Coordinates of C-alpha atoms in Angstrom, one line a residue:
M1 CA -8.3 26.1 -12.3
R2 CA -7.4 22.5 -11.6
R3 CA -9.6 19.8 -13.0
R4 CA -11.2 17.3 -10.6
H5 CA -8.8 14.4 -11.6
E6 CA -5.9 16.7 -10.8
V7 CA -7.3 17.8 -7.4
E8 CA -8.1 14.4 -6.0
P9 CA -4.6 12.9 -6.2
Q10 CA -3.2 16.1 -4.6
A11 CA -5.8 16.0 -1.8
A12 CA -5.1 12.3 -1.2
G13 CA -1.3 12.9 -1.3
E14 CA -1.5 15.8 1.1
A15 CA -3.7 13.9 3.5
A16 CA -1.3 11.0 3.5
A17 CA 1.7 13.2 4.1
Q18 CA 0.0 14.9 7.0
A19 CA -0.9 11.5 8.5
A20 CA 2.6 10.2 8.1
A21 CA 4.3 9.5 11.3
T22 CA 7.7 8.1 12.2
V23 CA 7.3 4.6 13.7
A24 CA 10.9 3.7 14.1
P25 CA 13.8 5.8 15.4
A26 CA 16.3 7.1 12.8
K27 CA 19.8 5.7 12.8
P28 CA 21.9 7.9 15.1
V29 CA 25.2 7.3 13.2
D30 CA 26.0 9.4 10.2
P31 CA 22.4 10.2 9.1
D32 CA 21.8 11.1 5.5
I33 CA 18.9 13.4 6.1
G34 CA 18.5 14.6 2.5
A35 CA 17.9 11.2 1.0
A36 CA 15.2 8.5 1.5
A37 CA 13.8 5.4 -0.1
F38 CA 10.1 4.7 -0.9
F39 CA 8.7 1.2 -1.2
D40 CA 5.4 0.1 -2.5
V41 CA 4.0 -2.8 -0.4
D42 CA 1.9 -5.2 -2.4
N43 CA 4.1 -7.5 -4.5
T44 CA 7.0 -5.2 -3.9
M45 CA 7.7 -5.6 -0.2
M46 CA 5.2 -8.4 0.3
R47 CA 3.9 -11.3 -1.7
G48 CA 0.3 -10.6 -2.6
A49 CA -1.9 -7.9 -1.2
S50 CA -1.6 -6.8 2.5
I51 CA -5.2 -6.0 2.9
Y52 CA -6.2 -9.4 1.4
H53 CA -3.9 -11.1 4.0
F54 CA -5.6 -9.0 6.7
A55 CA -9.0 -10.2 5.5
R56 CA -7.8 -13.8 5.6
G57 CA -6.7 -13.2 9.2
L58 CA -10.2 -12.0 10.0
A59 CA -11.6 -15.2 8.4
T60 CA -9.6 -17.4 10.7
R61 CA -11.2 -15.5 13.6
G62 CA -14.7 -16.4 12.3
L63 CA -15.6 -12.9 11.4
F64 CA -16.7 -13.9 7.9
T65 CA -16.6 -16.9 5.6
T66 CA -14.1 -17.9 3.0
S67 CA -16.9 -18.0 0.5
D68 CA -17.5 -14.2 1.1
L69 CA -13.8 -13.6 0.2
F70 CA -14.0 -15.8 -2.9
K71 CA -17.1 -14.0 -4.2
F72 CA -15.4 -10.6 -4.0
A73 CA -12.2 -11.9 -5.4
V74 CA -14.0 -13.1 -8.5
G75 CA -15.7 -9.8 -8.9
Q76 CA -12.4 -8.0 -8.5
A77 CA -10.7 -10.2 -11.1
V78 CA -13.1 -8.7 -13.6
F79 CA -12.4 -5.2 -12.2
R80 CA -8.7 -5.7 -12.7
L81 CA -8.8 -7.2 -16.1
R82 CA -11.0 -4.3 -17.4
G83 CA -8.4 -1.8 -16.3
N84 CA -8.1 -0.1 -12.9
E85 CA -7.4 3.4 -14.2
N86 CA -10.9 4.0 -15.4
P87 CA -12.6 6.7 -13.2
E88 CA -15.5 4.4 -12.6
H89 CA -13.2 1.6 -11.4
I90 CA -11.4 4.0 -9.1
A91 CA -14.8 5.0 -7.6
V92 CA -15.5 1.3 -7.0
A93 CA -12.1 0.9 -5.3
R94 CA -12.9 4.0 -3.2
E95 CA -16.1 2.5 -2.0
T96 CA -14.4 -0.7 -1.0
A97 CA -11.9 1.2 1.0
L98 CA -14.7 2.9 2.9
A99 CA -16.2 -0.6 3.5
F100 CA -13.0 -1.6 5.1
V101 CA -13.3 0.8 8.0
A102 CA -16.8 2.1 8.3
G103 CA -18.0 1.8 11.9
A104 CA -14.8 0.1 13.2
K105 CA -12.8 1.3 16.2
V106 CA -9.4 2.5 15.3
D107 CA -7.5 0.9 18.1
H108 CA -9.2 -2.5 17.5
V109 CA -8.2 -2.4 13.8
V110 CA -4.6 -1.7 14.8
R111 CA -4.5 -4.5 17.3
L112 CA -5.9 -6.9 14.7
G113 CA -3.4 -5.7 12.2
E114 CA -0.5 -6.4 14.6
E115 CA -1.8 -9.9 15.3
I116 CA -2.5 -10.8 11.7
Y117 CA 0.9 -9.4 10.5
D118 CA 2.7 -11.7 12.9
E119 CA 0.5 -14.7 12.0
V120 CA 0.1 -14.3 8.3
M121 CA 2.2 -11.5 6.7
A122 CA 5.6 -11.8 8.2
D123 CA 6.4 -14.9 6.2
R124 CA 5.3 -13.2 3.0
I125 CA 7.9 -10.4 3.1
W126 CA 10.3 -10.6 0.1
G127 CA 13.7 -11.1 1.6
G128 CA 15.4 -9.4 -1.3
T129 CA 13.3 -6.3 -1.0
R130 CA 13.7 -6.3 2.8
A131 CA 17.5 -6.3 2.3
L132 CA 17.3 -3.4 -0.1
A133 CA 15.4 -1.4 2.5
Q134 CA 17.9 -2.3 5.2
G135 CA 20.7 -1.1 2.9
H136 CA 19.1 2.3 2.9
L137 CA 18.7 2.3 6.7
D138 CA 22.3 1.2 7.1
A139 CA 23.3 4.2 5.0
G140 CA 21.5 6.5 7.4
Q141 CA 18.6 7.1 5.1
R142 CA 14.9 7.1 6.0
V143 CA 12.7 4.4 4.5
W144 CA 9.0 4.9 3.9
L145 CA 6.3 2.6 2.7
V146 CA 3.9 4.1 0.1
T147 CA 0.7 2.2 -0.4
A148 CA -3.0 2.3 -1.0
T149 CA -3.4 0.1 2.1
P150 CA -5.1 2.0 5.0
I151 CA -2.5 4.0 6.9
E152 CA -3.1 2.1 10.2
L153 CA -2.2 -1.3 8.6
A154 CA 0.7 0.3 6.6
R155 CA 2.2 1.7 9.9
V156 CA 2.0 -1.8 11.5
I157 CA 4.0 -3.2 8.5
A158 CA 6.5 -0.4 8.7
Q159 CA 7.0 -0.8 12.4
R160 CA 7.4 -4.6 12.3
L161 CA 10.0 -4.2 9.5
G162 CA 11.9 -1.5 11.5
L163 CA 11.3 1.2 8.8
T164 CA 10.9 4.9 9.3
G165 CA 7.2 5.1 8.6
A166 CA 4.4 4.8 6.1
L167 CA 2.2 6.7 3.7
G168 CA -1.2 5.2 3.1
T169 CA -4.8 5.8 2.4
V170 CA -6.3 8.0 5.2
A171 CA -9.8 7.3 6.5
E172 CA -11.7 9.9 8.5
T173 CA -12.3 9.2 12.2
S174 CA -14.4 10.6 14.9
N175 CA -14.0 9.8 18.6
G176 CA -11.8 6.9 17.7
V177 CA -14.2 5.3 15.2
Y178 CA -14.0 5.4 11.4
T179 CA -16.8 7.4 9.8
G180 CA -16.8 5.6 6.4
R181 CA -15.4 8.6 4.6
L182 CA -11.9 9.1 3.2
V183 CA -9.7 12.1 3.8
G184 CA -8.7 13.0 0.2
D185 CA -8.9 9.8 -1.8
L186 CA -7.2 6.4 -2.3
L187 CA -3.4 6.7 -2.2
H188 CA -3.1 5.3 -5.7
G189 CA -1.2 6.2 -8.9
P190 CA -0.5 10.0 -9.1
A191 CA -1.6 10.4 -5.4
K192 CA 1.4 8.5 -4.3
A193 CA 3.7 11.0 -6.1
E194 CA 1.8 13.8 -4.5
A195 CA 2.2 12.3 -1.1
V196 CA 5.9 11.8 -1.5
R197 CA 6.3 15.3 -2.8
A198 CA 4.5 16.7 0.2
L199 CA 6.5 14.6 2.6
A200 CA 9.7 15.7 1.0
R201 CA 8.8 19.3 1.6
R202 CA 8.0 18.5 5.2
E203 CA 11.1 16.5 5.9
G204 CA 13.6 18.5 3.8
L205 CA 14.3 15.7 1.3
D206 CA 16.1 16.2 -2.0
L207 CA 14.0 14.0 -4.3
T208 CA 16.9 13.8 -6.8
R209 CA 18.8 11.8 -4.1
C210 CA 15.8 9.6 -3.3
T211 CA 15.0 6.1 -4.5
A212 CA 11.6 4.5 -5.2
Y213 CA 10.7 0.8 -5.6
S214 CA 7.5 -0.7 -7.1
D215 CA 6.2 -3.7 -9.1
S216 CA 3.5 -1.8 -11.0
A217 CA 3.2 0.6 -13.9
N218 CA 0.5 2.3 -11.9
D219 CA 3.3 3.8 -9.8
L220 CA 5.2 5.4 -12.7
P221 CA 4.3 8.9 -11.4
L222 CA 6.1 8.0 -8.2
L223 CA 9.0 6.2 -9.9
S224 CA 9.5 9.1 -12.2
L225 CA 9.6 11.7 -9.4
V226 CA 12.8 10.5 -7.7
G227 CA 16.4 10.4 -8.8
Q228 CA 16.6 6.5 -8.9
A229 CA 13.7 4.2 -9.7
V230 CA 13.9 0.4 -9.3
A231 CA 11.4 -2.1 -10.7
I232 CA 10.8 -5.0 -8.3
N233 CA 8.9 -8.1 -9.6
P234 CA 7.6 -5.8 -12.3
D235 CA 4.5 -6.3 -14.4
S236 CA 5.1 -6.3 -18.1
E237 CA 4.4 -2.6 -18.7
L238 CA 6.8 -1.6 -15.9
R239 CA 9.4 -4.0 -17.1
E240 CA 9.3 -2.5 -20.6
H241 CA 9.4 1.0 -19.2
A242 CA 12.3 0.2 -16.9
R243 CA 14.4 -1.4 -19.7
K244 CA 13.7 1.7 -21.9
H245 CA 14.9 4.0 -19.2
D246 CA 17.8 1.9 -17.9
W247 CA 16.2 1.4 -14.5
P248 CA 17.4 -1.5 -12.4
I249 CA 15.1 -4.5 -12.4
K250 CA 15.0 -6.9 -9.4
D251 CA 12.9 -10.0 -9.7
F252 CA 12.8 -12.1 -6.5
R253 CA 10.4 -14.6 -8.1
T254 CA 13.3 -16.6 -9.6
G255 CA 12.5 -20.3 -9.7
R256 CA 8.8 -19.6 -9.3
K257 CA 8.2 -17.3 -12.2
A258 CA 5.7 -19.6 -13.9
T259 CA 3.5 -19.7 -10.9
M260 CA 4.1 -16.2 -9.6
A261 CA 3.7 -14.4 -12.8
A262 CA 0.1 -13.5 -12.0
L263 CA 0.9 -11.9 -8.6
P264 CA 0.7 -8.3 -9.9
I265 CA -2.9 -9.1 -10.8
A266 CA -3.5 -11.1 -7.7
A267 CA -2.2 -8.3 -5.5
A268 CA -4.6 -5.7 -7.1
V269 CA -7.5 -8.1 -7.0
G270 CA -6.8 -9.0 -3.4
A271 CA -6.3 -5.4 -2.3
V272 CA -9.8 -4.4 -3.2
A273 CA -11.5 -7.8 -2.6
G274 CA -9.9 -8.0 0.7
S275 CA -11.0 -4.6 1.7
V276 CA -14.6 -5.4 1.0
A277 CA -14.4 -8.7 2.9
A278 CA -12.6 -7.0 5.8
G279 CA -15.3 -4.3 5.8
I280 CA -18.1 -6.8 5.9
A281 CA -16.4 -8.7 8.7
L282 CA -15.8 -5.6 10.8
R283 CA -19.3 -4.3 10.3
R284 CA -20.8 -7.6 11.3
H285 CA -18.5 -7.6 14.4
Y286 CA -19.6 -4.1 15.5
R287 CA -23.3 -4.7 14.8
S288 CA -23.4 -7.9 16.7
P289 CA -24.2 -7.9 20.5
Q290 CA -21.1 -7.3 22.5

């Protein structure tokens, strides 16, 4: 019988794989259907945390104050520094993910995500990482984002970048409105590997011919699953692991390393703080007279 901590990542992974949908057409010329590339988002494809940028976009629309965001950011700094693999901390992260979507209309969140990506996120894409993704596309391979970010926002990012699709945290919906419950759990750590494994079965991928990219040691289960792992802007633990296993290391923070060194922490802090703030904003919006 599986223990609970083994079941939750598998459930989250399977939910993410089932929710995965192609958002960009595959290259028609010489497709390499057996291989794919998987990219983490926060601090791998994008500077900082995507959900935090989303929350900032909501702030500019007057849906909540910057002081709200700051309060949650401070709380999440403590959360991150104490270690985010503790089951209690994961439970906190799960609750914030629920806050992000509870009571909101799916189509409205998607529209906001599209607007805010164009306004705030597009300029934060790492050019070097984007070029790596394009190289896989040019080789006829599919390219998927794999992120704890809610699937709707992850799909927007993938679509804007011209990628194949995205795997993200799946929230339950009813009649086009989020219920405040997750399907499975957060797509985090081992759950990412489970999602990619399930997607590979569905899409007929040979994982030994696939590549994965991440900045965080939290993604070691995913990085270790594929034939080629690449560390992008790695945290210290991942950098050490990559060196020990002769994995390529790409650091696009050159020239800004002193000021950008805290980004792995900032991304994780922002991801959860942003989801809380976004949740508050959306709840206020939907509870106010329309």
